[in-house]
Amino acid sequence: MRFSYLETSHITERDAARAGRELSGYLEHLRLASADASYGSSESCVHLPSDETLRAEVSRLAKEKSSRTLREVMVVGIGGSNLGTRAVYDALKPSGIPLSFFDTAHVRLLKEACSRMRAIYREKGEVFMNVISKSGTTSETMMNARVLIDCLKSLTKDWRGSIVVTTEPQSLLDHWARAQGVPSLPNPANVGGRWSVFSAVGLFPLVLAGVDIKKLHKGAVRASRRCLSDDVEHNAALQSAVAIHHAMKKGAVMHNLFVFDADLEWAGKWCRQLVGESLGKERDVHGRIVHAGVTPLVTIGSTDLHSVFQLLLGGPEDKFTTFVRVRSKGDVSIPRVDEQFDAIVPELNKKSVTEVMDAIYAGTVQSFKDRNLPFVEVEIARLDEESIAEFLQFKMVETMLLARLMHVNAFDQPNVEEYKKITRELLSG
Ligand code: PA5
């Protein structure tokens, strides 16, 4: 992953060095957390990529549950219990068993899933279900699981063999799974949803989908090596956090992740949750009311150049942008149709799709430069397991460092818990 910033982010090497000194104690803490197999701190997610025991457990269970008749894996979870998996799945488009996602309360989706299940079982196929909830009590997830399990029960006597639960040990969901003899994979207490993509939460469905989870972890370890380092000059997460924080202080209270590859749209949505839920806080770490936060946006190039780009360029100067592009994705040369057609946009003649996209990207970045708008650029070599994991891990560390600079707790979500509680109270009448 290539990261560039200095010239365009409005910070100087001296700013970065100062922040490096401010954050050096925290970086040391993160390095210790990454080596701590007991998952003892709030930052425990940084240990996940080197947890070989976890990877072995996930792989063993996936092997046991895979069969030639498996047609679909239903991922039942919401927020952090689903978005990381979806980000990786959508970026890599793996060729294993297809995943479907249940992350909202939606009648049509449930009805369609049940008729799909009936059709699959009629044709002697099977469906597998992974119910994922750290708390084990999220209403949407428990509701979707009830509808889908009920359907599964009507189709096979061995419905228990077609479910794996992923939850915090000792949650009510974990108790249910144990009572039923359904395998339960752990979501460690100190790894919250949005930080859990490299835990069993993401690994189990992804390995069934055909993703190489060892390579996934390898990419994340590579990002950690770079992003937990004291070497400011090479620490992309530190540089990026400092640039965003610097821009915030000058009024850029929104952060736009501008991905120039539609396959990264769900990675963008994952980032949106990470930034929104980790940094949007009513109180700071000292308990003072601050209403802090960076409002995350996701835009897709080139589609959104014809949608919100006018606003991004001409509107309020309240945004910081991270451009993300993928270097190599294969190519298609632009064919000729006939003389008249080819004369409509003659600049396309003898060009390829990548050449056109590169020109669009360069033009977009240039217009930001011309207006002196703050941004950083991230270049991903190719969309494979290692690179996507490297990017996600970079974003997680960047968010932790940014929270530290903003003096907010990146790991709680009191207002989300508040809505969950009110929903249950309303349902109980
Ligand atoms: O990141 C988070 O903590 C949240 O988005 C949770 O993942 C989400 O609310 C779902 O919670 P749970 O996994 O407990 O069902």
Coordinates of C-alpha atoms and ligand atoms in Angstrom, one line a residue:
M1 CA 0.0 0.0 0.0
R2 CA 1.4 3.3 -1.0
F3 CA 0.5 6.4 1.1
S4 CA 1.3 10.0 0.2
Y5 CA 0.4 13.1 2.1
L6 CA 2.8 15.8 2.9
E7 CA 2.4 18.2 0.0
T8 CA -1.4 18.0 0.0
S9 CA -2.5 17.6 3.6
H10 CA -1.3 21.0 4.8
I11 CA 0.8 19.6 7.5
T12 CA 4.5 19.9 7.7
E13 CA 7.1 17.2 8.7
R14 CA 7.5 19.2 11.9
D15 CA 3.7 18.8 12.7
A16 CA 4.0 15.0 12.1
A17 CA 7.1 14.7 14.2
R18 CA 5.4 16.6 17.1
A19 CA 2.4 14.3 16.9
G20 CA 4.7 11.3 16.8
R21 CA 6.2 12.4 20.1
E22 CA 2.7 13.0 21.6
L23 CA 1.5 9.5 20.4
S24 CA 4.7 7.6 21.1
G25 CA 3.5 6.3 24.5
Y26 CA 0.2 5.1 22.9
L27 CA 2.1 3.5 20.0
E28 CA 4.1 1.6 22.6
H29 CA 0.8 0.5 24.3
L30 CA -0.5 -0.7 20.9
R31 CA 2.6 -2.7 20.3
L32 CA 2.2 -4.4 23.6
A33 CA -1.5 -5.1 22.9
S34 CA -0.6 -6.6 19.6
A35 CA 1.6 -9.1 21.4
D36 CA -1.0 -9.8 24.2
A37 CA -2.6 -13.2 23.6
S38 CA -4.9 -12.6 26.6
Y39 CA -6.9 -9.9 24.8
G40 CA -6.4 -7.8 27.9
S41 CA -6.9 -4.2 26.6
S42 CA -9.5 -2.2 24.7
E43 CA -7.1 -2.2 21.8
S44 CA -6.9 -6.0 21.7
C45 CA -8.1 -6.2 18.1
V46 CA -4.4 -5.5 17.0
H47 CA -3.6 -8.9 18.3
L48 CA -6.1 -10.7 16.1
P49 CA -3.9 -11.0 12.9
S50 CA -1.2 -12.9 14.8
D51 CA -3.6 -15.3 16.6
E52 CA -2.8 -18.6 14.9
T53 CA -4.9 -20.6 17.4
L54 CA -8.0 -18.6 16.4
R55 CA -7.2 -19.1 12.7
A56 CA -6.7 -22.9 13.2
E57 CA -10.0 -23.2 15.1
V58 CA -11.9 -21.3 12.4
S59 CA -10.3 -23.3 9.6
R60 CA -11.1 -26.6 11.4
L61 CA -14.7 -25.8 11.9
A62 CA -15.1 -24.4 8.3
K63 CA -13.6 -27.7 7.0
E64 CA -16.0 -29.7 9.1
K65 CA -19.0 -27.7 7.9
S66 CA -18.1 -27.4 4.3
S67 CA -19.7 -29.9 2.0
R68 CA -20.3 -30.3 -1.7
T69 CA -24.0 -29.7 -1.2
L70 CA -23.6 -26.3 0.5
R71 CA -25.2 -23.6 -1.7
E72 CA -25.3 -20.5 0.5
V73 CA -24.0 -19.1 3.7
M74 CA -26.3 -16.8 5.5
V75 CA -24.5 -14.2 7.5
V76 CA -26.9 -12.9 10.2
G77 CA -25.4 -9.9 12.0
I78 CA -25.5 -6.1 11.9
G79 CA -23.0 -3.2 12.2
G80 CA -19.6 -4.5 13.1
S81 CA -20.9 -8.0 13.1
N82 CA -21.4 -7.8 9.4
L83 CA -19.7 -4.8 7.7
G84 CA -16.1 -6.1 7.8
T85 CA -17.0 -9.4 6.2
R86 CA -19.0 -7.6 3.5
A87 CA -16.2 -5.2 2.8
V88 CA -13.7 -8.1 2.2
Y89 CA -16.2 -10.2 0.3
D90 CA -17.2 -7.4 -2.0
A91 CA -13.6 -6.3 -2.7
L92 CA -12.4 -9.8 -3.4
K93 CA -15.5 -11.5 -5.0
P94 CA -14.2 -14.9 -3.9
S95 CA -15.3 -18.0 -5.8
G96 CA -16.3 -20.2 -2.8
I97 CA -19.8 -20.6 -1.4
P98 CA -21.9 -17.5 -1.9
L99 CA -22.6 -15.4 1.2
S100 CA -25.9 -13.5 1.8
F101 CA -26.2 -10.8 4.4
F102 CA -29.0 -10.1 6.9
D103 CA -28.3 -6.8 8.5
T104 CA -31.7 -5.0 8.7
A105 CA -35.3 -5.7 9.5
H106 CA -36.7 -6.3 6.0
V107 CA -39.7 -8.4 5.2
R108 CA -39.0 -9.0 1.5
L109 CA -35.4 -10.1 2.1
L110 CA -36.5 -12.6 4.7
K111 CA -39.3 -14.0 2.5
E112 CA -37.0 -14.3 -0.4
A113 CA -34.4 -16.1 1.8
C114 CA -36.9 -18.6 3.0
S115 CA -38.1 -19.4 -0.5
R116 CA -34.5 -19.7 -1.7
M117 CA -33.9 -22.1 1.2
R118 CA -36.9 -24.2 0.3
A119 CA -35.7 -24.4 -3.4
I120 CA -32.2 -25.3 -2.3
Y121 CA -33.4 -28.2 -0.1
R122 CA -35.8 -29.4 -2.8
E123 CA -32.8 -29.8 -5.0
K124 CA -30.9 -31.7 -2.2
G125 CA -28.6 -28.8 -1.5
E126 CA -28.0 -27.2 1.9
V127 CA -27.8 -23.8 3.5
F128 CA -25.5 -22.8 6.3
M129 CA -26.1 -20.0 8.8
N130 CA -23.7 -18.0 10.9
V131 CA -25.5 -16.0 13.6
I132 CA -23.1 -13.2 14.7
S133 CA -23.7 -11.0 17.7
K134 CA -21.1 -10.0 20.2
S135 CA -23.7 -9.0 22.8
G136 CA -26.0 -11.8 21.7
T137 CA -29.0 -9.6 22.3
T138 CA -29.3 -7.3 19.3
S139 CA -33.0 -7.2 18.3
E140 CA -32.5 -7.2 14.5
T141 CA -30.1 -10.1 14.6
M142 CA -32.1 -12.2 16.9
M143 CA -35.3 -11.5 14.9
N144 CA -33.7 -12.5 11.6
A145 CA -32.1 -15.5 13.2
R146 CA -35.5 -16.6 14.5
V147 CA -37.2 -16.3 11.1
L148 CA -34.3 -18.1 9.3
I149 CA -33.8 -20.8 11.9
D150 CA -37.5 -21.5 11.9
C151 CA -37.4 -22.0 8.1
L152 CA -34.3 -24.2 8.4
K153 CA -36.0 -26.4 11.1
S154 CA -38.9 -27.0 8.7
L155 CA -36.4 -28.3 6.0
T156 CA -34.0 -30.5 7.8
K157 CA -33.9 -32.5 11.0
D158 CA -30.2 -31.7 11.3
W159 CA -30.7 -27.9 11.5
R160 CA -28.3 -27.7 14.4
G161 CA -25.5 -29.0 12.2
S162 CA -26.1 -26.1 9.8
I163 CA -25.6 -23.3 12.3
V164 CA -22.5 -21.7 13.9
V165 CA -22.8 -18.9 16.4
T166 CA -20.2 -16.2 16.9
T167 CA -20.6 -14.3 20.1
E168 CA -18.9 -13.2 23.3
P169 CA -18.3 -16.2 25.6
Q170 CA -21.1 -16.5 28.2
S171 CA -23.6 -14.3 26.3
L172 CA -27.2 -15.6 26.3
L173 CA -26.6 -16.6 22.6
D174 CA -23.5 -18.6 23.7
H175 CA -25.6 -20.3 26.4
W176 CA -28.3 -21.2 23.8
A177 CA -25.7 -22.6 21.4
R178 CA -24.1 -24.7 24.0
A179 CA -27.5 -26.0 25.2
Q180 CA -28.3 -27.0 21.6
G181 CA -24.9 -28.4 20.7
V182 CA -24.4 -25.7 18.1
P183 CA -20.7 -24.6 17.8
S184 CA -19.9 -21.2 19.2
L185 CA -16.9 -19.2 18.0
P186 CA -15.6 -16.5 20.4
N187 CA -15.8 -12.8 19.9
P188 CA -13.4 -11.7 22.6
A189 CA -14.9 -9.3 25.2
N190 CA -12.4 -6.6 24.4
V191 CA -12.9 -6.7 20.6
G192 CA -16.0 -4.6 19.7
G193 CA -17.9 -5.1 16.5
R194 CA -16.3 -2.6 14.3
W195 CA -12.8 -3.8 15.3
S196 CA -13.6 -7.5 14.8
V197 CA -13.1 -8.2 11.1
F198 CA -10.0 -10.2 11.7
S199 CA -11.7 -12.3 14.5
A200 CA -13.9 -15.3 14.0
V201 CA -16.7 -12.7 13.2
G202 CA -15.1 -12.0 9.8
L203 CA -12.9 -15.1 9.3
F204 CA -15.5 -17.8 9.5
P205 CA -17.9 -16.7 6.8
L206 CA -15.0 -15.5 4.7
V207 CA -13.1 -18.8 4.8
L208 CA -16.4 -20.5 3.7
A209 CA -16.6 -18.0 0.9
G210 CA -13.2 -19.1 -0.3
V211 CA -11.0 -16.3 1.1
D212 CA -7.5 -17.2 2.2
I213 CA -7.6 -16.1 5.8
K214 CA -3.9 -16.7 6.4
K215 CA -3.1 -14.1 3.7
L216 CA -5.7 -11.8 5.2
H217 CA -3.9 -12.0 8.5
K218 CA -0.6 -11.6 6.8
G219 CA -1.6 -8.3 5.2
A220 CA -2.9 -7.0 8.5
V221 CA 0.3 -7.9 10.3
R222 CA 2.2 -6.0 7.6
A223 CA 0.1 -2.9 8.2
S224 CA 0.6 -3.2 12.0
R225 CA 4.4 -3.4 11.6
R226 CA 4.3 -0.1 9.7
C227 CA 1.4 1.6 11.5
L228 CA 2.5 0.8 15.1
S229 CA 6.0 2.0 14.5
D230 CA 7.6 5.1 16.0
D231 CA 9.1 5.9 12.7
V232 CA 6.9 8.8 11.8
E233 CA 8.2 9.1 8.3
H234 CA 7.0 5.6 7.4
N235 CA 4.0 5.3 9.7
A236 CA 1.0 5.9 7.3
A237 CA -1.6 5.7 10.0
L238 CA 0.1 8.3 12.1
Q239 CA 0.6 10.6 9.2
S240 CA -3.0 10.3 8.1
A241 CA -4.4 10.7 11.6
V242 CA -2.3 13.9 12.1
A243 CA -3.4 15.3 8.7
I244 CA -7.1 14.7 9.5
H245 CA -6.8 16.1 13.0
H246 CA -4.9 19.2 11.7
A247 CA -7.7 19.7 9.1
M248 CA -10.4 19.3 11.7
K249 CA -8.9 22.1 13.8
K250 CA -9.2 24.3 10.7
G251 CA -12.9 23.4 10.2
A252 CA -12.8 20.2 8.1
V253 CA -15.2 18.3 10.2
M254 CA -16.1 15.8 7.5
H255 CA -14.0 13.0 6.2
N256 CA -14.7 11.8 2.7
L257 CA -13.3 8.4 1.6
F258 CA -13.2 8.8 -2.1
V259 CA -12.7 5.3 -3.5
F260 CA -11.9 5.1 -7.2
D261 CA -13.0 1.5 -7.5
A262 CA -16.7 0.4 -7.1
D263 CA -15.5 -2.9 -5.6
L264 CA -14.4 -0.9 -2.5
E265 CA -17.9 0.6 -1.8
W266 CA -18.5 -1.8 1.1
A267 CA -15.0 -1.1 2.4
G268 CA -16.1 2.5 2.4
K269 CA -19.2 1.7 4.4
W270 CA -17.1 -0.3 6.9
C271 CA -14.9 2.8 7.3
R272 CA -17.9 5.0 7.7
Q273 CA -19.0 2.9 10.7
L274 CA -15.5 2.8 12.1
V275 CA -15.1 6.6 11.9
G276 CA -18.7 7.4 12.9
E277 CA -19.0 5.1 15.9
S278 CA -15.5 5.4 17.2
L279 CA -15.0 9.2 17.0
G280 CA -18.6 10.6 17.3
K281 CA -18.8 11.1 21.1
E282 CA -20.9 13.2 23.4
R283 CA -18.2 13.2 26.1
D284 CA -14.4 13.1 26.0
V285 CA -12.3 10.7 28.1
H286 CA -12.5 13.1 31.0
G287 CA -16.3 13.1 31.0
R288 CA -16.7 16.6 29.6
I289 CA -19.5 17.2 27.1
V290 CA -17.7 17.8 23.8
H291 CA -20.0 16.5 21.0
A292 CA -16.9 15.5 19.1
G293 CA -16.7 13.7 15.8
V294 CA -15.8 13.6 12.2
T295 CA -18.7 13.0 9.9
P296 CA -17.8 10.2 7.5
L297 CA -18.7 10.3 3.8
V298 CA -18.1 7.7 1.1
T299 CA -18.0 8.6 -2.6
I300 CA -17.2 6.3 -5.5
G301 CA -15.2 7.4 -8.5
S302 CA -16.0 8.0 -11.2
T303 CA -19.8 7.5 -10.5
D304 CA -20.1 10.3 -7.9
L305 CA -18.2 12.8 -9.9
H306 CA -21.6 13.2 -11.6
S307 CA -23.4 13.4 -8.3
V308 CA -21.8 15.1 -5.3
F309 CA -18.5 16.3 -6.8
Q310 CA -19.9 19.7 -7.5
L311 CA -20.5 20.1 -3.7
L312 CA -17.1 18.6 -2.8
L313 CA -15.3 21.1 -5.0
G314 CA -17.4 24.2 -4.9
G315 CA -19.3 23.8 -1.6
P316 CA -18.2 24.5 2.0
E317 CA -14.5 23.9 2.7
D318 CA -15.4 21.6 5.6
K319 CA -14.1 18.3 4.3
F320 CA -10.9 16.3 4.4
T321 CA -10.5 13.7 1.6
T322 CA -8.7 10.3 1.5
F323 CA -8.4 9.2 -2.2
V324 CA -8.1 5.5 -2.6
R325 CA -7.2 3.8 -5.9
V326 CA -6.3 0.3 -7.0
R327 CA -3.2 0.1 -9.1
S328 CA -3.7 -3.1 -11.1
K329 CA -7.0 -4.6 -12.1
G330 CA -6.6 -5.9 -15.6
D331 CA -7.7 -3.8 -18.5
V332 CA -10.0 -3.6 -21.5
S333 CA -9.0 -1.7 -24.6
I334 CA -11.7 0.6 -26.0
P335 CA -12.9 -0.8 -29.3
R336 CA -13.9 1.1 -32.4
V337 CA -17.6 1.1 -33.4
D338 CA -17.7 3.1 -36.7
E339 CA -16.2 6.4 -37.8
Q340 CA -19.2 8.5 -36.8
F341 CA -19.4 6.9 -33.3
D342 CA -15.7 7.1 -32.7
A343 CA -15.7 10.8 -33.6
I344 CA -18.1 11.6 -30.7
V345 CA -15.4 11.5 -28.1
P346 CA -12.3 11.1 -30.2
E347 CA -10.0 11.3 -27.1
L348 CA -11.1 7.7 -26.3
N349 CA -9.6 6.3 -29.5
K350 CA -6.7 3.9 -29.0
K351 CA -7.1 4.1 -25.2
S352 CA -8.0 1.5 -22.6
V353 CA -10.5 1.7 -19.7
T354 CA -7.7 2.0 -17.2
E355 CA -6.1 4.8 -19.1
V356 CA -9.4 6.7 -19.0
M357 CA -9.9 6.0 -15.3
D358 CA -6.3 7.1 -14.6
A359 CA -7.0 10.4 -16.4
I360 CA -10.2 10.9 -14.4
Y361 CA -8.4 10.2 -11.2
A362 CA -5.5 12.6 -12.0
G363 CA -8.0 15.3 -13.1
T364 CA -10.0 14.9 -9.8
V365 CA -6.8 15.1 -7.7
Q366 CA -5.6 18.1 -9.7
S367 CA -8.8 20.0 -9.1
F368 CA -8.4 19.5 -5.3
K369 CA -4.8 20.7 -5.5
D370 CA -5.8 23.8 -7.5
R371 CA -8.2 24.7 -4.8
N372 CA -5.8 23.9 -2.0
L373 CA -8.3 21.4 -0.5
P374 CA -6.7 19.0 2.1
F375 CA -6.3 15.4 1.1
V376 CA -4.1 12.3 1.3
E377 CA -3.8 9.5 -1.3
V378 CA -3.7 5.8 -0.7
E379 CA -2.8 3.4 -3.5
I380 CA -3.6 -0.3 -3.2
A381 CA -1.4 -2.5 -5.4
R382 CA -4.2 -4.9 -6.3
L383 CA -7.4 -6.2 -4.7
D384 CA -6.2 -9.4 -3.0
E385 CA -6.4 -10.7 0.6
E386 CA -3.2 -9.1 1.8
S387 CA -3.8 -5.7 0.3
I388 CA -7.4 -5.3 1.4
A389 CA -6.4 -6.5 5.0
E390 CA -3.5 -4.0 5.0
F391 CA -5.9 -1.2 4.1
L392 CA -8.5 -2.2 6.8
Q393 CA -5.8 -2.5 9.5
F394 CA -4.3 0.8 8.5
K395 CA -7.7 2.4 8.9
M396 CA -8.3 0.8 12.3
V397 CA -5.0 2.1 13.6
E398 CA -5.5 5.5 12.1
T399 CA -8.9 5.7 13.9
M400 CA -7.3 4.7 17.2
L401 CA -4.6 7.4 16.9
L402 CA -7.1 10.0 15.8
A403 CA -9.3 9.2 18.8
R404 CA -6.3 9.6 21.0
L405 CA -5.6 13.1 19.5
M406 CA -9.2 14.0 19.9
H407 CA -9.3 12.7 23.6
V408 CA -12.3 10.5 23.0
N409 CA -12.8 6.8 23.7
A410 CA -12.8 4.9 20.4
F411 CA -14.1 1.7 21.8
D412 CA -17.5 2.5 23.3
Q413 CA -20.8 3.4 21.7
P414 CA -23.1 4.6 24.5
N415 CA -25.6 6.1 22.2
V416 CA -26.0 3.0 20.1
E417 CA -26.6 1.0 23.3
E418 CA -29.2 3.6 24.3
Y419 CA -31.2 3.1 21.1
K420 CA -31.0 -0.7 21.5
K421 CA -32.3 -0.4 25.0
I422 CA -35.2 1.9 24.0
T423 CA -36.2 -0.4 21.2
R424 CA -36.5 -3.4 23.5
E425 CA -38.4 -1.3 26.0
L426 CA -40.9 -0.2 23.3
L427 CA -41.3 -3.8 22.1
S428 CA -42.0 -5.0 25.6
G429 CA -44.9 -2.6 25.6
Ligands
PA5_1 O1 -19.3 -1.8 16.4 C1 -20.2 -2.0 17.2 O2 -19.9 -2.3 18.4 C2 -21.6 -2.1 16.8 O3 -21.8 -1.6 15.5 C3 -22.1 -3.5 16.8 O4 -21.3 -4.3 16.0 C4 -23.6 -3.7 16.4 O5 -24.3 -2.8 17.2 C5 -24.0 -5.1 16.6 O6 -23.9 -5.5 17.9 P1 -23.8 -7.1 18.3 O7 -22.6 -7.7 17.6 O8 -23.7 -7.1 19.8 O9 -25.1 -7.7 17.8

